[in-house]
PDB file of C-alpha atoms in Angstrom:
ATOM      1  CA  MET K   1      94.699  67.891 100.332  1.00 42.00           C
ATOM      2  CA  GLU K   2      94.314  72.182 100.160  1.00 47.00           C
ATOM      3  CA  LYS K   3      90.936  71.516 101.742  1.00 50.00           C
ATOM      4  CA  ASN K   4      92.587  69.891 104.634  1.00 52.00           C
ATOM      5  CA  LEU K   5      94.678  72.754 104.979  1.00 52.00           C
ATOM      6  CA  LYS K   6      92.228  75.535 104.907  1.00 51.00           C
ATOM      7  CA  HIS K   7      90.465  73.426 107.328  1.00 47.00           C
ATOM      8  CA  HIS K   8      93.423  73.573 109.708  1.00 51.00           C
ATOM      9  CA  PHE K   9      93.893  76.991 109.588  1.00 50.00           C
ATOM     10  CA  GLN K  10      90.304  77.517 110.353  1.00 49.00           C
ATOM     11  CA  ASP K  11      90.375  75.248 113.143  1.00 46.00           C
ATOM     12  CA  ILE K  12      93.443  76.844 114.905  1.00 48.00           C
ATOM     13  CA  ASN K  13      92.004  80.269 114.013  1.00 55.00           C
ATOM     14  CA  MET K  14      94.894  81.692 111.839  1.00 70.00           C
ATOM     15  CA  ASN K  15      94.785  83.715 108.832  1.00 87.00           C
ATOM     16  CA  GLU K  16      96.188  81.497 105.825  1.00 89.00           C
ATOM     17  CA  LYS K  17      97.519  84.948 104.131  1.00 89.00           C
ATOM     18  CA  HIS K  18      99.074  86.106 107.143  1.00 92.00           C
ATOM     19  CA  LEU K  19     100.462  82.700 108.442  1.00 92.00           C
ATOM     20  CA  TYR K  20     102.220  82.576 104.896  1.00 91.00           C
ATOM     21  CA  ILE K  21     103.586  86.068 105.292  1.00 92.00           C
ATOM     22  CA  LEU K  22     104.992  85.030 108.588  1.00 94.00           C
ATOM     23  CA  LEU K  23     106.499  81.752 107.629  1.00 94.00           C
ATOM     24  CA  ASN K  24     108.070  83.684 104.778  1.00 92.00           C
ATOM     25  CA  VAL K  25     109.532  86.440 106.737  1.00 94.00           C
ATOM     26  CA  VAL K  26     110.935  83.639 109.300  1.00 94.00           C
ATOM     27  CA  LYS K  27     112.362  81.657 106.613  1.00 93.00           C
ATOM     28  CA  ASN K  28     114.366  84.601 104.438  1.00 92.00           C
ATOM     29  CA  ASN K  29     114.871  86.486 107.850  1.00 92.00           C
ATOM     30  CA  GLY K  30     112.583  89.362 106.555  1.00 90.00           C
ATOM     31  CA  ASP K  31     110.842  92.442 108.009  1.00 90.00           C
ATOM     32  CA  ILE K  32     107.739  92.030 109.663  1.00 90.00           C
ATOM     33  CA  LYS K  33     106.904  95.112 108.016  1.00 90.00           C
ATOM     34  CA  ARG K  34     104.946  93.007 105.771  1.00 86.00           C
ATOM     35  CA  LEU K  35     102.669  91.750 108.263  1.00 90.00           C
ATOM     36  CA  THR K  36     102.077  95.251 109.452  1.00 90.00           C
ATOM     37  CA  ARG K  37     101.343  96.478 106.048  1.00 87.00           C
ATOM     38  CA  GLU K  38      98.629  93.984 105.932  1.00 86.00           C
ATOM     39  CA  GLY K  39      96.495  95.657 109.085  1.00 89.00           C
ATOM     40  CA  LEU K  40      98.302  93.788 111.895  1.00 91.00           C
ATOM     41  CA  SER K  41      99.651  95.104 114.913  1.00 92.00           C
ATOM     42  CA  PHE K  42     102.486  94.274 116.636  1.00 93.00           C
ATOM     43  CA  LYS K  43     100.287  92.480 119.171  1.00 93.00           C
ATOM     44  CA  ASP K  44      98.174  90.237 116.496  1.00 92.00           C
ATOM     45  CA  ILE K  45     101.889  89.442 115.165  1.00 92.00           C
ATOM     46  CA  ALA K  46     102.967  88.407 118.397  1.00 92.00           C
ATOM     47  CA  GLU K  47     100.051  86.003 118.546  1.00 92.00           C
ATOM     48  CA  LEU K  48     100.108  84.834 115.211  1.00 92.00           C
ATOM     49  CA  SER K  49     103.878  83.804 116.062  1.00 92.00           C
ATOM     50  CA  ASN K  50     102.773  82.105 119.648  1.00 93.00           C
ATOM     51  CA  GLN K  51     100.300  80.215 117.456  1.00 92.00           C
ATOM     52  CA  ALA K  52     102.477  79.002 114.782  1.00 93.00           C
ATOM     53  CA  ILE K  53     104.867  77.795 117.718  1.00 93.00           C
ATOM     54  CA  LYS K  54     102.011  76.080 119.454  1.00 93.00           C
ATOM     55  CA  HIS K  55     101.176  74.247 116.337  1.00 93.00           C
ATOM     56  CA  GLU K  56     104.391  73.639 115.005  1.00 93.00           C
ATOM     57  CA  PHE K  57     104.744  76.126 112.140  1.00 94.00           C
ATOM     58  CA  LEU K  58     107.655  77.533 113.668  1.00 94.00           C
ATOM     59  CA  ILE K  59     110.267  76.210 116.247  1.00 94.00           C
ATOM     60  CA  TYR K  60     111.544  78.865 118.902  1.00 92.00           C
ATOM     61  CA  GLU K  61     114.869  77.351 120.803  1.00 89.00           C
ATOM     62  CA  GLU K  62     117.622  79.492 122.215  1.00 88.00           C
ATOM     63  CA  HIS K  63     116.143  82.714 122.113  1.00 89.00           C
ATOM     64  CA  SER K  64     115.621  82.592 118.267  1.00 90.00           C
ATOM     65  CA  ILE K  65     112.626  81.501 115.813  1.00 92.00           C
ATOM     66  CA  ALA K  66     113.290  78.735 112.773  1.00 93.00           C
ATOM     67  CA  ILE K  67     110.658  77.524 110.664  1.00 94.00           C
ATOM     68  CA  SER K  68     109.853  73.877 111.127  1.00 94.00           C
ATOM     69  CA  GLU K  69     109.561  71.093 108.171  1.00 94.00           C
ATOM     70  CA  LYS K  70     105.925  71.683 108.862  1.00 94.00           C
ATOM     71  CA  GLY K  71     106.243  75.232 108.209  1.00 92.00           C
ATOM     72  CA  LEU K  72     108.182  74.549 105.103  1.00 92.00           C
ATOM     73  CA  LYS K  73     105.338  72.114 103.452  1.00 92.00           C
ATOM     74  CA  SER K  74     102.427  74.722 104.572  1.00 91.00           C
ATOM     75  CA  ILE K  75     104.440  77.194 102.371  1.00 89.00           C
ATOM     76  CA  LYS K  76     104.714  75.279  99.449  1.00 90.00           C
ATOM     77  CA  LYS K  77     101.053  74.770  99.673  1.00 89.00           C
ATOM     78  CA  LEU K  78     100.463  78.305 100.257  1.00 88.00           C
ATOM     79  CA  ASP K  79     102.363  79.608  97.394  1.00 84.00           C
ATOM     80  CA  LYS K  80     100.272  78.599  94.779  1.00 81.00           C
ATOM     81  CA  LYS K  81      97.359  80.895  96.297  1.00 82.00           C
ATOM     82  CA  PHE K  82      99.493  83.605  97.943  1.00 80.00           C
ATOM     83  CA  LYS K  83     102.712  84.076  95.803  1.00 78.00           C
ATOM     84  CA  ILE K  84     102.699  87.524  93.669  1.00 71.00           C
ATOM     85  CA  LEU K  85     103.764  86.473  90.048  1.00 72.00           C
ATOM     86  CA  ASP K  86     103.000  89.611  88.678  1.00 73.00           C
ATOM     87  CA  LYS K  87     106.157  91.541  89.171  1.00 69.00           C
ATOM     88  CA  ASN K  88     104.438  95.156  88.493  1.00 74.00           C
ATOM     89  CA  LYS K  89     103.026  94.157  92.250  1.00 68.00           C
ATOM     90  CA  TRP K  90     106.478  93.254  93.562  1.00 66.00           C
ATOM     91  CA  ILE K  91     107.025  97.079  94.876  1.00 72.00           C
ATOM     92  CA  GLU K  92     104.450  98.864  96.289  1.00 71.00           C
ATOM     93  CA  LYS K  93     103.648 102.423  94.981  1.00 73.00           C
ATOM     94  CA  GLU K  94     103.921 105.645  97.057  1.00 74.00           C
ATOM     95  CA  SER K  95     102.150 107.774  96.843  1.00 75.00           C
ATOM     96  CA  LYS K  96     102.836 110.291  99.705  1.00 76.00           C
ATOM     97  CA  SER K  97     105.779 112.225  98.051  1.00 78.00           C
ATOM     98  CA  GLN K  98     103.536 112.434  94.559  1.00 78.00           C
ATOM     99  CA  ILE K  99     102.570 115.927  93.349  1.00 75.00           C
ATOM    100  CA  SER K 100      98.973 116.467  91.433  1.00 81.00           C
ATOM    101  CA  LYS K 101      99.517 116.486  87.615  1.00 84.00           C
ATOM    102  CA  LEU K 102     100.837 120.066  86.451  1.00 81.00           C
ATOM    103  CA  ASP K 103     100.180 122.030  83.524  1.00 86.00           C
ATOM    104  CA  LYS K 104     102.696 121.522  80.710  1.00 86.00           C
ATOM    105  CA  ASP K 105     103.446 125.310  80.709  1.00 88.00           C
ATOM    106  CA  PHE K 106     103.527 125.355  84.687  1.00 86.00           C
ATOM    107  CA  ILE K 107     107.215 125.967  86.166  1.00 84.00           C
ATOM    108  CA  PHE K 108     107.682 124.309  89.155  1.00 76.00           C
ATOM    109  CA  LEU K 109     109.791 125.629  91.895  1.00 79.00           C
ATOM    110  CA  PRO K 110     110.208 123.899  95.013  1.00 75.00           C
ATOM    111  CA  ASN K 111     110.137 125.437  98.595  1.00 78.00           C
ATOM    112  CA  GLN K 112     114.076 126.161  99.139  1.00 74.00           C
ATOM    113  CA  ASN K 113     113.094 126.116 103.424  1.00 76.00           C
ATOM    114  CA  ALA K 114     111.877 122.103 102.396  1.00 70.00           C
ATOM    115  CA  LEU K 115     115.101 120.807 100.339  1.00 65.00           C
ATOM    116  CA  ASP K 116     117.431 118.722 102.170  1.00 66.00           C
ATOM    117  CA  PHE K 117     120.624 117.284 100.483  1.00 59.00           C
TER     118      PHE K 117
END
């Protein structure tokens, strides 16, 4: 059955992981930032959403998008492959605010003009 699902995604030109994330975002009323972190542009996300609606993974009615029964079944199948079970990977490390390792005798004095409280 899993081979059929993978073959189906290839036929409709969808990335399984991106579709899995999109379905979870819609199911949980989440944020599309998860898809942008995967490298998708807003245009790509719109295209992926249109494909998911066209192939009945999602339902568009009355100016809202909901997940279909077919979408729920697909999530269950893709959960085995893409669900993150390692709790250490649930939160992405933020590196832009980190400072380099300092000598243990070094006294760090922050720039007073850059402090915001």
